[in-house]
Coordinates of C-alpha atoms in Angstrom, one line a residue:
Chain B
M1 CA 15.1 -20.4 -1.4
A2 CA 15.7 -17.0 -2.5
A3 CA 18.6 -15.9 -4.6
P4 CA 21.2 -13.2 -4.0
V5 CA 21.6 -10.9 -6.9
R6 CA 24.5 -8.7 -7.6
G7 CA 23.5 -5.1 -7.8
M8 CA 22.8 -3.6 -11.1
A9 CA 23.4 -0.1 -12.1
G10 CA 20.3 2.0 -12.4
S11 CA 16.8 1.2 -11.7
I12 CA 16.3 -2.3 -12.9
S13 CA 14.4 -3.8 -10.1
I14 CA 15.8 -7.2 -9.3
G15 CA 17.3 -8.3 -6.0
N16 CA 19.4 -5.8 -4.1
T17 CA 19.4 -3.1 -6.7
T18 CA 18.0 0.3 -6.3
S19 CA 14.7 1.0 -7.7
F20 CA 12.2 3.8 -7.7
Q21 CA 9.3 4.0 -5.3
K22 CA 6.7 6.6 -5.4
K23 CA 6.2 8.0 -2.0
T24 CA 5.3 11.3 -0.3
R25 CA 8.0 13.8 -0.1
S26 CA 9.1 12.5 3.2
K27 CA 12.7 13.5 3.6
L28 CA 12.5 13.4 7.4
V29 CA 11.0 10.0 7.7
S30 CA 13.5 7.3 8.0
I31 CA 12.1 3.8 7.5
P32 CA 14.4 0.9 7.8
G33 CA 15.4 -0.7 4.5
T34 CA 14.8 2.4 2.5
R35 CA 17.0 5.0 1.1
P36 CA 16.4 8.3 -0.6
S37 CA 17.3 8.3 -4.2
V38 CA 20.0 10.7 -5.3
Q39 CA 18.2 11.4 -8.5
N40 CA 14.9 12.5 -7.4
G41 CA 14.5 12.4 -3.7
Q42 CA 12.2 9.4 -3.7
L43 CA 12.5 6.7 -1.2
L44 CA 14.0 3.6 -2.6
V45 CA 13.4 0.1 -1.6
S46 CA 15.7 -2.7 -2.5
S47 CA 13.7 -4.4 -5.2
G48 CA 11.1 -3.3 -7.5
Y49 CA 8.0 -1.2 -7.2
N50 CA 5.1 -2.8 -8.9
S51 CA 7.6 -4.7 -10.9
L52 CA 6.2 -7.2 -13.3
E53 CA 8.0 -10.4 -14.0
E54 CA 7.2 -12.2 -17.1
D55 CA 8.6 -15.7 -17.0
R56 CA 8.6 -17.8 -20.0
Y57 CA 8.8 -21.1 -18.3
D58 CA 8.0 -20.1 -14.8
S59 CA 11.0 -21.5 -13.0
Y60 CA 13.0 -18.5 -12.0
S61 CA 10.4 -15.9 -11.3
R62 CA 9.3 -17.8 -8.2
M63 CA 12.9 -17.5 -7.0
L64 CA 13.0 -13.8 -7.5
L65 CA 9.7 -13.4 -5.7
K66 CA 11.1 -15.3 -2.7
Y67 CA 14.1 -13.1 -2.8
F68 CA 11.9 -10.0 -2.8
L69 CA 10.1 -11.3 0.3
A70 CA 13.3 -12.4 2.0
E71 CA 14.6 -8.9 1.6
G72 CA 11.4 -7.7 3.2
V73 CA 11.9 -10.0 6.2
V74 CA 15.5 -8.8 6.7
C75 CA 14.6 -5.2 6.5
G76 CA 11.7 -5.5 8.8
H77 CA 9.0 -4.7 6.3
E78 CA 5.5 -6.2 6.4
L79 CA 4.7 -8.8 3.8
F80 CA 1.6 -9.8 1.9
L81 CA 1.7 -12.8 -0.3
A82 CA -1.1 -14.0 -2.6
S83 CA -0.8 -17.2 -4.5
A84 CA -3.1 -19.6 -6.3
R85 CA -0.8 -22.5 -6.9
D86 CA 1.6 -23.0 -4.0
H87 CA 0.5 -22.3 -0.6
P88 CA 1.9 -19.0 0.5
D89 CA 3.4 -20.5 3.6
Q90 CA 5.5 -22.8 1.4
I91 CA 6.9 -19.8 -0.4
I92 CA 7.6 -17.9 2.7
E93 CA 9.3 -20.9 4.4
G94 CA 11.5 -21.4 1.4
Q95 CA 13.3 -18.1 1.7
S96 CA 17.0 -18.2 1.9
Q97 CA 19.3 -17.3 4.7
P98 CA 21.1 -13.9 4.4
S99 CA 24.8 -14.3 4.3
D100 CA 27.8 -12.1 4.0
P101 CA 29.0 -11.3 0.6
E102 CA 31.7 -13.6 -0.5
N103 CA 35.2 -12.2 -0.6
P104 CA 36.7 -11.9 -4.0
D105 CA 39.4 -14.5 -4.5
T106 CA 42.8 -13.3 -3.8
M107 CA 45.1 -14.2 -6.6
K108 CA 48.2 -16.1 -5.7
I109 CA 50.2 -16.4 -8.8
A110 CA 49.2 -13.5 -10.9
W111 CA 48.9 -11.2 -7.9
R112 CA 50.0 -8.2 -9.8
Y113 CA 46.9 -8.3 -11.9
Q114 CA 44.7 -8.2 -8.8
N115 CA 44.7 -4.5 -8.8
Q116 CA 43.7 -4.1 -12.4
P117 CA 40.1 -3.0 -12.9
K118 CA 38.0 -6.0 -13.6
V119 CA 36.1 -6.3 -16.8
Q120 CA 32.6 -5.1 -16.1
I121 CA 30.8 -8.3 -16.6
A122 CA 28.9 -8.2 -13.4
L123 CA 26.8 -5.1 -13.3
A124 CA 27.8 -3.3 -10.1
S125 CA 25.8 -0.6 -8.5
S126 CA 27.7 2.3 -7.1
V127 CA 26.2 2.0 -3.7
R128 CA 25.8 -1.2 -1.8
F129 CA 22.2 -1.5 -1.0
G130 CA 20.4 -4.6 0.1
H131 CA 21.6 -7.9 1.3
Y132 CA 23.1 -11.1 -0.2
Y133 CA 21.5 -14.4 0.2
D134 CA 22.7 -17.9 0.2
V135 CA 20.4 -19.9 -2.0
S136 CA 21.4 -23.3 -0.5
K137 CA 20.2 -22.5 3.0
T138 CA 16.7 -21.7 4.1
M139 CA 16.0 -18.8 6.4
E140 CA 16.0 -19.3 10.1
P141 CA 12.5 -19.5 11.5
E142 CA 13.2 -16.8 14.2
L143 CA 14.0 -14.3 11.5
R144 CA 11.1 -15.3 9.5
Q145 CA 8.6 -15.1 12.3
A146 CA 9.8 -11.7 13.3
A147 CA 8.2 -10.3 10.2
K148 CA 4.5 -9.7 9.9
C149 CA 3.2 -11.7 7.1
H150 CA -0.3 -11.8 5.6
S151 CA -1.3 -14.3 3.0
F152 CA -4.0 -15.0 0.6
Y153 CA -4.4 -18.4 -0.8
Q154 CA -6.9 -18.6 -3.6
L155 CA -7.8 -22.2 -3.2
Q156 CA -8.8 -21.7 0.3
E157 CA -11.2 -18.9 -0.4
T158 CA -14.8 -19.8 -1.2
P159 CA -15.4 -19.9 -4.9
V160 CA -16.1 -16.5 -6.2
T161 CA -16.6 -15.0 -9.6
T162 CA -13.7 -13.2 -11.2
G163 CA -14.9 -9.7 -10.5
S164 CA -15.2 -10.2 -6.9
R165 CA -12.0 -12.0 -6.7
S166 CA -10.2 -8.8 -7.3
R167 CA -12.2 -7.1 -4.7
N168 CA -11.4 -9.8 -2.1
V169 CA -7.7 -9.4 -2.7
M170 CA -7.9 -5.7 -2.5
R171 CA -9.9 -5.7 0.7
L172 CA -7.4 -8.0 2.3
R173 CA -4.7 -5.7 1.1
E174 CA -6.4 -2.7 2.5
H175 CA -6.7 -4.4 5.9
G176 CA -3.1 -5.3 5.8
H177 CA -2.4 -1.8 5.3
K178 CA -4.4 0.1 7.8
G179 CA -1.1 0.1 9.6
K180 CA 0.0 3.1 7.6
N181 CA -1.9 5.3 9.9
S182 CA 0.0 4.1 12.9
K183 CA 2.9 5.9 14.4
V184 CA 5.6 3.7 13.0
R185 CA 5.5 3.9 9.3
N186 CA 6.6 0.8 7.5
V187 CA 6.7 -0.5 4.0
L188 CA 4.4 -3.3 2.9
R189 CA 5.8 -5.7 0.3
L190 CA 3.3 -7.4 -1.8
G191 CA 4.0 -10.6 -3.7
L192 CA 1.5 -11.9 -6.2
H193 CA 2.4 -15.2 -7.7
S194 CA 1.5 -16.3 -11.2
L195 CA -1.3 -13.8 -11.8
G196 CA -3.2 -14.5 -14.9
S197 CA -2.9 -18.3 -14.6
V198 CA -5.9 -20.5 -14.7
L199 CA -5.8 -21.1 -11.0
W200 CA -6.9 -17.6 -10.3
G201 CA -10.1 -18.3 -12.2
D202 CA -9.1 -16.3 -15.3
D203 CA -9.3 -17.6 -18.8
V204 CA -6.6 -15.2 -20.0
C205 CA -4.3 -18.2 -20.5
C206 CA -6.9 -20.4 -22.2
K207 CA -8.2 -18.4 -25.1
D208 CA -7.1 -15.9 -27.7
N209 CA -9.9 -13.6 -26.9
P210 CA -10.5 -14.0 -23.3
A211 CA -13.6 -12.6 -21.7
H212 CA -11.8 -11.9 -18.4
C213 CA -8.8 -10.0 -19.6
H214 CA -10.4 -6.8 -18.5
A215 CA -10.8 -8.1 -15.0
L216 CA -7.0 -8.7 -14.8
T217 CA -6.1 -5.4 -16.3
T218 CA -8.6 -3.5 -14.1
F219 CA -7.2 -5.3 -11.1
L220 CA -3.7 -4.2 -12.0
Y221 CA -4.9 -0.6 -12.5
I222 CA -6.5 -0.5 -9.1
L223 CA -3.4 -2.1 -7.6
R224 CA -1.4 0.7 -9.2
G225 CA -3.7 3.2 -7.5
L226 CA -3.3 1.6 -4.1
L227 CA 0.5 1.5 -4.4
R228 CA 0.6 5.1 -5.3
T229 CA -1.3 6.1 -2.2
S230 CA 0.6 4.1 0.3
L231 CA 4.0 2.9 1.3
S232 CA 4.0 -0.3 -0.6
V233 CA 6.0 -2.2 -3.2
A234 CA 4.5 -5.0 -5.3
M235 CA 6.1 -7.7 -7.3
V236 CA 3.8 -9.6 -9.6
T237 CA 4.8 -12.6 -11.6
V238 CA 2.9 -13.5 -14.8
P239 CA 3.3 -16.8 -16.7
S240 CA 3.7 -15.3 -20.1
H241 CA 4.1 -18.5 -22.0
L242 CA 0.5 -19.3 -21.1
I243 CA -0.9 -16.0 -22.2
Q244 CA -1.5 -16.2 -26.0
N245 CA -2.8 -12.7 -26.6
R246 CA 0.1 -10.3 -27.0
A247 CA -2.1 -7.3 -26.7
V248 CA -3.0 -8.3 -23.1
M249 CA 0.7 -8.7 -22.3
G250 CA 1.4 -5.3 -23.7
R251 CA -1.3 -3.8 -21.5
I252 CA -0.1 -5.5 -18.4
I253 CA 3.4 -4.2 -19.1
R254 CA 2.2 -0.7 -19.5
L255 CA 0.2 -0.8 -16.3
S256 CA 3.3 -1.6 -14.3
D257 CA 6.3 0.6 -13.6
T258 CA 9.1 -1.9 -14.2
A259 CA 8.7 -5.0 -16.4
I260 CA 11.3 -7.7 -16.7
A261 CA 11.0 -10.9 -18.8
L262 CA 12.9 -14.0 -17.9
E263 CA 13.5 -16.4 -20.7
S264 CA 14.8 -19.6 -19.4
F265 CA 16.7 -21.9 -21.8
K266 CA 15.3 -25.1 -20.2
G267 CA 13.4 -27.0 -22.8
S268 CA 14.1 -24.7 -25.7
E269 CA 16.6 -25.0 -28.5
K270 CA 18.8 -22.3 -27.0
E271 CA 19.9 -24.7 -24.3
T272 CA 22.3 -26.4 -26.6
N273 CA 23.5 -23.2 -28.3
P274 CA 27.2 -22.8 -27.5
L275 CA 26.7 -19.0 -27.2
Y276 CA 24.6 -19.5 -24.2
K277 CA 26.3 -22.4 -22.5
D278 CA 27.4 -20.3 -19.4
Y279 CA 23.9 -19.1 -18.7
H280 CA 20.5 -20.4 -17.7
G281 CA 18.4 -17.8 -19.4
L282 CA 18.1 -14.3 -20.8
L283 CA 16.8 -11.3 -19.0
H284 CA 14.9 -8.8 -21.1
V285 CA 14.1 -5.4 -19.6
R286 CA 10.8 -4.4 -21.1
Q287 CA 10.2 -1.2 -19.2
L288 CA 12.0 1.0 -16.8
P289 CA 10.2 3.2 -14.3
R290 CA 10.0 6.9 -14.7
L291 CA 8.5 8.1 -11.5
N292 CA 8.7 11.7 -10.4
C293 CA 11.3 12.4 -13.1
L294 CA 11.5 12.8 -16.8
S295 CA 14.2 10.2 -17.5
C296 CA 15.5 7.3 -15.5
E297 CA 19.0 5.9 -15.3
V298 CA 19.5 4.1 -18.6
P299 CA 21.6 1.0 -18.6
D300 CA 24.5 0.6 -20.9
T301 CA 23.2 -2.4 -22.5
K302 CA 20.0 -4.4 -22.5
D303 CA 21.6 -7.7 -23.3
L304 CA 21.5 -9.4 -20.0
A305 CA 21.5 -13.0 -19.0
F306 CA 21.2 -14.8 -15.7
K307 CA 22.5 -18.0 -14.2
L308 CA 21.8 -19.9 -11.1
K309 CA 24.8 -21.4 -9.3
R310 CA 24.7 -23.5 -6.2
K311 CA 24.7 -20.5 -3.9
Q312 CA 23.9 -17.6 -6.1
F313 CA 21.7 -16.2 -8.7
T314 CA 23.5 -13.7 -10.8
I315 CA 22.6 -11.4 -13.6
E316 CA 25.3 -10.4 -16.0
R317 CA 25.9 -8.7 -19.3
L318 CA 25.7 -11.3 -22.0
H319 CA 29.1 -11.9 -23.3
L320 CA 30.4 -14.6 -25.6
P321 CA 32.5 -17.4 -24.1
P322 CA 36.2 -17.2 -25.1
D323 CA 36.9 -18.8 -28.4
L324 CA 39.6 -21.2 -27.3
S325 CA 39.3 -23.7 -30.1
E326 CA 41.9 -23.4 -32.8
T327 CA 40.1 -25.4 -35.4
V328 CA 37.0 -23.4 -35.4
S329 CA 38.1 -20.7 -37.9
R330 CA 39.7 -23.3 -40.2
V331 CA 36.5 -25.3 -40.4
S332 CA 34.5 -22.4 -41.4
K333 CA 36.9 -21.4 -44.2
T334 CA 36.9 -24.9 -45.8
E335 CA 33.1 -24.9 -45.6
L336 CA 33.1 -21.7 -47.5
A337 CA 35.4 -22.9 -50.1
A338 CA 33.4 -26.0 -50.7
G339 CA 30.2 -24.0 -50.9
C340 CA 31.6 -21.9 -53.8
G341 CA 31.9 -25.1 -55.7
T342 CA 34.1 -24.5 -58.7
T343 CA 37.2 -23.3 -57.0
A344 CA 37.5 -26.0 -54.3
T345 CA 41.0 -26.9 -55.3
G346 CA 42.4 -23.4 -55.6
N347 CA 44.4 -21.5 -53.0
K348 CA 42.1 -21.0 -50.0
H349 CA 43.3 -17.6 -49.0
L350 CA 42.6 -16.1 -52.3
D351 CA 39.1 -17.4 -52.6
F352 CA 36.2 -15.0 -52.3
Chain N
M1 CA 8.7 23.0 -21.8
F2 CA 11.4 22.0 -24.3
P3 CA 12.8 24.9 -26.3
E4 CA 13.9 22.7 -29.1
L5 CA 10.5 21.2 -29.5
N6 CA 9.0 24.6 -29.6
S7 CA 11.2 25.6 -32.5
I8 CA 10.4 22.3 -34.3
L9 CA 6.6 22.9 -33.9
N10 CA 7.0 26.6 -34.5
S11 CA 5.2 27.7 -31.4
T12 CA 5.9 29.6 -28.2
P13 CA 3.8 30.2 -25.1
D14 CA 3.2 33.7 -26.5
S15 CA 2.0 32.6 -29.9
F16 CA 0.6 29.2 -30.7
K17 CA -2.1 27.8 -32.9
S18 CA -5.5 27.6 -31.4
S19 CA -8.2 25.0 -32.0
D20 CA -5.4 22.5 -32.3
F21 CA -6.0 18.8 -31.8
I22 CA -2.6 17.2 -31.0
L23 CA -2.2 13.4 -30.9
V24 CA 0.9 12.0 -29.0
S25 CA 1.4 8.3 -29.5
D26 CA 4.1 5.8 -28.9
R27 CA 4.9 2.2 -29.7
R28 CA 7.1 0.3 -27.4
A29 CA 8.5 3.5 -26.1
D30 CA 7.4 6.2 -23.6
A31 CA 6.1 9.4 -25.0
S32 CA 4.9 10.8 -21.6
F33 CA 7.8 13.3 -21.7
L34 CA 5.8 15.1 -24.4
I35 CA 2.8 15.4 -22.1
H36 CA 5.0 17.0 -19.5
H37 CA 6.2 19.5 -22.2
H38 CA 2.7 20.4 -23.2
L39 CA 1.5 20.8 -19.6
S40 CA 4.3 23.2 -18.7
F41 CA 3.9 25.0 -22.1
Y42 CA 0.2 25.7 -21.7
L43 CA 0.5 26.7 -18.1
R44 CA 3.2 29.2 -19.0
A45 CA 1.0 30.5 -21.8
G46 CA -1.7 31.3 -19.2
C47 CA -4.3 28.9 -20.5
K48 CA -6.9 27.2 -18.4
V49 CA -5.8 23.6 -18.3
C50 CA -7.9 20.5 -17.6
F51 CA -5.7 17.5 -17.1
L52 CA -7.0 14.0 -16.9
G53 CA -4.3 12.1 -15.1
L54 CA -5.4 8.5 -15.5
V55 CA -2.2 6.7 -15.0
Q56 CA 0.0 8.7 -12.6
S57 CA -0.6 10.6 -9.5
F58 CA -0.6 14.4 -9.1
S59 CA 2.7 14.4 -7.3
H60 CA 4.5 12.7 -10.1
Y61 CA 3.5 15.5 -12.6
S62 CA 4.2 18.1 -9.9
A63 CA 7.7 16.8 -9.3
V64 CA 8.5 16.8 -13.0
S65 CA 7.0 20.2 -13.7
Q66 CA 9.0 21.6 -10.8
R67 CA 12.1 20.7 -12.8
L68 CA 10.6 22.4 -15.9
G69 CA 10.0 25.5 -13.9
V70 CA 6.2 25.4 -13.3
S71 CA 4.5 24.8 -10.1
L72 CA 1.4 22.7 -10.4
A73 CA 0.3 23.1 -6.9
Q74 CA 0.2 26.8 -7.3
A75 CA -1.6 26.6 -10.6
R76 CA -4.2 24.3 -9.1
E77 CA -4.7 26.7 -6.2
K78 CA -5.2 29.7 -8.4
G79 CA -7.8 27.8 -10.4
Q80 CA -5.7 27.7 -13.6
L81 CA -5.3 23.9 -13.5
V82 CA -8.0 21.4 -12.9
F83 CA -6.4 18.0 -12.2
F84 CA -8.4 14.8 -12.3
E85 CA -6.8 12.1 -10.2
G86 CA -7.9 8.9 -12.0
L87 CA -5.9 6.4 -10.0
K88 CA -6.7 7.7 -6.5
N89 CA -10.4 8.1 -7.1
S90 CA -10.8 4.7 -8.9
I91 CA -10.1 2.8 -5.7
G92 CA -13.2 4.2 -3.9
V93 CA -15.4 3.5 -7.0
I94 CA -14.3 0.0 -7.5
L95 CA -14.6 -0.9 -3.8
Q96 CA -18.0 0.7 -3.9
E97 CA -17.2 2.8 -0.9
D98 CA -17.7 6.1 -2.6
T99 CA -21.0 6.5 -4.5
S100 CA -21.2 10.2 -4.3
Q101 CA -21.8 12.6 -7.2
E102 CA -18.2 13.3 -7.5
T103 CA -17.4 9.9 -8.8
Q104 CA -19.7 10.4 -11.9
P105 CA -16.7 10.9 -14.2
L106 CA -15.5 7.4 -13.2
S107 CA -18.8 5.7 -14.1
Y108 CA -16.9 3.8 -16.8
L109 CA -15.3 1.8 -14.0
R110 CA -18.6 0.5 -12.8
T111 CA -20.2 -0.1 -16.1
P112 CA -17.6 0.0 -18.9
G113 CA -20.2 -0.7 -21.6
A114 CA -22.0 2.5 -20.8
G115 CA -19.4 4.9 -22.3
L116 CA -17.7 8.0 -21.2
E117 CA -20.4 10.5 -20.8
G118 CA -19.7 11.2 -17.2
L119 CA -16.1 11.9 -18.0
F120 CA -17.1 14.3 -20.8
R121 CA -19.4 16.2 -18.5
F122 CA -16.6 16.7 -16.1
V123 CA -14.3 18.0 -18.9
E124 CA -17.0 20.3 -20.1
R125 CA -17.6 21.7 -16.7
S126 CA -13.9 22.3 -16.1
V127 CA -13.2 24.1 -19.4
R128 CA -16.2 26.3 -19.2
Q129 CA -15.4 27.7 -15.8
S130 CA -13.8 31.0 -16.4
G131 CA -13.2 34.2 -14.6
D132 CA -13.4 32.7 -11.1
G133 CA -9.6 32.4 -10.7
Y134 CA -7.3 34.0 -8.3
A135 CA -8.2 37.7 -7.8
G136 CA -10.6 37.5 -10.7
E137 CA -7.9 36.6 -13.3
S138 CA -9.3 35.3 -16.5
W139 CA -7.3 32.7 -18.3
G140 CA -6.6 32.1 -21.9
P141 CA -8.2 29.6 -24.2
P142 CA -8.9 26.2 -22.4
V143 CA -6.7 23.2 -23.0
L144 CA -7.5 19.6 -22.4
L145 CA -4.7 17.2 -21.7
I146 CA -5.2 13.4 -21.3
D147 CA -2.6 11.0 -20.0
D148 CA -3.3 8.4 -21.3
L149 CA -6.3 7.5 -23.2
S150 CA -5.4 3.9 -24.1
V151 CA -5.6 2.8 -20.4
L152 CA -9.4 3.0 -20.8
L153 CA -9.2 0.1 -23.2
S154 CA -7.6 -1.9 -20.3
L155 CA -10.6 -1.0 -18.2
G156 CA -13.1 -2.4 -20.6
V157 CA -14.3 0.7 -22.5
S158 CA -14.7 0.1 -26.2
V159 CA -12.8 1.9 -29.0
G160 CA -16.1 3.3 -30.3
A161 CA -17.0 4.9 -27.0
I162 CA -13.6 6.4 -26.6
L163 CA -13.7 7.9 -30.1
D164 CA -17.1 9.3 -29.4
F165 CA -15.7 10.9 -26.3
T166 CA -12.8 12.5 -28.2
L167 CA -15.2 13.8 -30.8
Y168 CA -17.4 15.5 -28.2
C169 CA -14.3 17.0 -26.5
Q170 CA -13.0 18.3 -29.8
A171 CA -16.4 19.9 -30.6
A172 CA -16.6 21.5 -27.1
V173 CA -13.0 22.6 -26.6
C174 CA -11.6 23.2 -30.1
S175 CA -14.6 24.3 -32.2
E176 CA -16.6 26.1 -29.6
L177 CA -14.0 27.5 -27.3
Q178 CA -11.0 27.7 -29.7
G179 CA -9.0 25.8 -27.2
N180 CA -6.5 22.9 -27.7
V181 CA -6.6 19.2 -27.0
V182 CA -3.5 17.0 -26.4
I183 CA -4.1 13.3 -26.1
L184 CA -1.6 10.5 -25.4
V185 CA -2.3 7.1 -26.8
R186 CA 0.0 4.1 -26.2
C187 CA 0.0 1.5 -29.0
E188 CA 0.8 -2.1 -29.4
E189 CA 3.1 -3.6 -32.0
E190 CA 1.7 -3.5 -35.5
D191 CA 1.1 -7.1 -35.8
A192 CA -0.7 -7.7 -32.6
D193 CA -3.5 -10.3 -33.1
D194 CA -6.3 -8.6 -31.3
D195 CA -6.6 -5.5 -33.3
E196 CA -10.3 -5.3 -33.5
E197 CA -10.6 -3.6 -30.2
G198 CA -7.1 -2.5 -29.8
S199 CA -5.1 0.6 -29.3
N200 CA -3.9 0.6 -32.9
L201 CA -7.5 1.0 -34.0
L202 CA -7.9 3.9 -31.5
Q203 CA -4.7 5.5 -32.7
R204 CA -5.8 5.3 -36.4
G205 CA -9.1 6.8 -35.6
L206 CA -7.5 9.7 -33.7
V207 CA -5.0 10.4 -36.4
H208 CA -7.8 11.3 -38.8
Q209 CA -9.2 13.7 -36.2
C210 CA -6.0 15.5 -35.3
N211 CA -4.1 18.5 -36.8
L212 CA -0.7 17.4 -35.5
A213 CA 0.6 13.9 -34.6
L214 CA 3.7 13.2 -32.7
H215 CA 4.7 9.5 -32.8
V216 CA 7.5 8.2 -30.6
E217 CA 9.3 4.9 -31.2
G218 CA 12.5 3.3 -30.4
L219 CA 15.3 3.4 -32.9
P220 CA 14.8 0.8 -35.7
T221 CA 18.4 -0.3 -35.3
G222 CA 18.0 -1.2 -31.7
Y223 CA 18.7 0.1 -28.2
C224 CA 21.1 2.9 -27.8
R225 CA 22.1 4.7 -24.6
D226 CA 22.6 8.1 -26.1
I227 CA 19.6 8.3 -28.4
H228 CA 16.5 7.3 -26.7
G229 CA 14.3 7.1 -29.8
Q230 CA 12.9 8.8 -32.8
M231 CA 9.9 11.1 -33.0
E232 CA 7.9 11.5 -36.1
V233 CA 6.1 14.8 -36.5
W234 CA 3.1 14.9 -38.9
W235 CA 1.4 18.1 -39.8
R236 CA -1.9 17.9 -41.5
Q237 CA -2.5 20.2 -44.3
G238 CA -4.0 23.5 -43.2
E239 CA -4.6 27.0 -44.7
E240 CA -0.9 27.7 -45.2
T241 CA 0.3 24.4 -46.5
I242 CA -1.2 22.5 -49.4
Y243 CA 0.2 19.1 -48.4
N244 CA 0.8 17.1 -45.3
Q245 CA 4.3 17.4 -43.9
R246 CA 6.2 14.7 -42.1
K247 CA 9.6 14.9 -40.4
I248 CA 11.6 12.5 -38.2
F249 CA 13.8 13.6 -35.3
H250 CA 15.9 11.8 -32.8
F251 CA 15.7 12.7 -29.2
K252 CA 17.3 12.2 -25.9
V253 CA 15.5 12.7 -22.6
H254 CA 17.4 14.0 -19.7
D255 CA 16.7 15.3 -16.2
K256 CA 15.4 18.7 -17.0
G257 CA 14.2 18.4 -20.5
A258 CA 14.7 16.7 -23.8
S259 CA 17.0 17.5 -26.7
F260 CA 15.9 16.9 -30.3
F261 CA 18.2 16.7 -33.3
A262 CA 18.1 15.7 -36.9
R263 CA 18.8 12.1 -37.6
G264 CA 22.4 11.2 -37.5
T265 CA 23.5 14.3 -35.7
S266 CA 23.6 13.1 -32.1
S267 CA 26.7 14.2 -30.3
A268 CA 27.4 10.5 -29.6
V269 CA 27.8 9.9 -33.3
L270 CA 29.5 13.0 -34.6

């Protein structure tokens, strides 16, 4: 199942938000599912270009990856999915059904307030771009089969050393992309799941000083080169909780254009923190792309959180839940007075 | 080219210091806008520029330079600019499809342990070519620009080999030919564990070599929409000054340039 994401202002590359994509200066070419950016004339694709997802507990990045691929199916792009853990077909089959965006509830009692501008909690993009998805339904098979999908399942390949693993993936990727020379130009969406985990044959997650970290970063470098010279977009997910070496993480982030970290509250002490009770996790924007331009659209704030409801996956600005309790402030004042010790019996309002 | 940065650094395309080794570094920020500044600056000054573009494609720099008023395609055609496409040429090398002589500069991809001699030979050839430009024009002193050097660490080259390479470049470009060198290095956080072979070590080594260091970081107080970060300028003592000088500026990058201002004087604050 994939997840619909409300659009976000600027170039943060999740879901149906605009994002930068490096392409040739092709103003005349119109490819379905792309749109020229107003800022710098690049073609945009709904969802990241070489965007890197760092997922602390690896639950939500898979969902975003599925969303990315689902968007590709709906737009008619070609897909390429490489995975080491789950079979790629499982991921592709689990994509969600596109749906119409839900209508905002019409107010019945306080209908005069309906026309008031809403508080900007949900980050809205100025232009609707992309599709909404219903997480609870899976995509119809006809729609899915209409898209050309290539997959690469690590466990099915013959055992190879790490260096040639990169080459195998790249060769497959090149094959999948000979189509760029054909008359109909189409975008290729690449999904690489859980790169850097042990199943790919790397020891980046096992040791502090891995011997294979150069293989991973070299692979990302070459992938970057391939993306720059073709009409492709790649989304790579990395299980950062497994990678101990922070320097490697830093290098991986710098080799990508957009980097987003998902920090899920599951299993951490933040789950019970009342500040975060409305959300399932935090979203950190580590890097924004600056392709073909000096500066990118800068978001208002970088405090973002996400939550997964039954039908939707939304990303919002982090805001505190309303403080409805009346006893909260009094409790803290008495605690303060007790803490001062000597003046516990004095007039509370004059204590300092 | 950013006029405010020119006044901070006290240089214009008509008069700038020669034999200068400039280090541009950043930590959790993006200092590549300074590379765009230097590229358009030296092209305007009429210098022969050798640009090692290791992380972005030519069209990226071309698009940005267009906004800054310089045409890279024209400069390349005239012979003023030699652009090395690291990303594009790496694919052929790694997939072992292209083993011609032209991929010698990228020999570090095949054997990272061997060092950067191939790349240095390329740089040397490019900066020594003179007088064969468009209609016999001869260019000013050569300039070497590298964006960015720390990606070589990701490709398996050791810090020692990179420092050797920069020493050779400094000797060839700055000392022999009185040209300038501008290098971008992207650093990790200070307390990164693996610092033995890391970018922090590389940056420290280069700081000792350079005359001018520009270090870009985010604001220590956190993310701000109107001020994108702070830039520290560090002048090494030279003939005119008897001590090193260090100043900090805030900056904001926009579409056609960047504005620099003293700390606390951003228009968002005042």
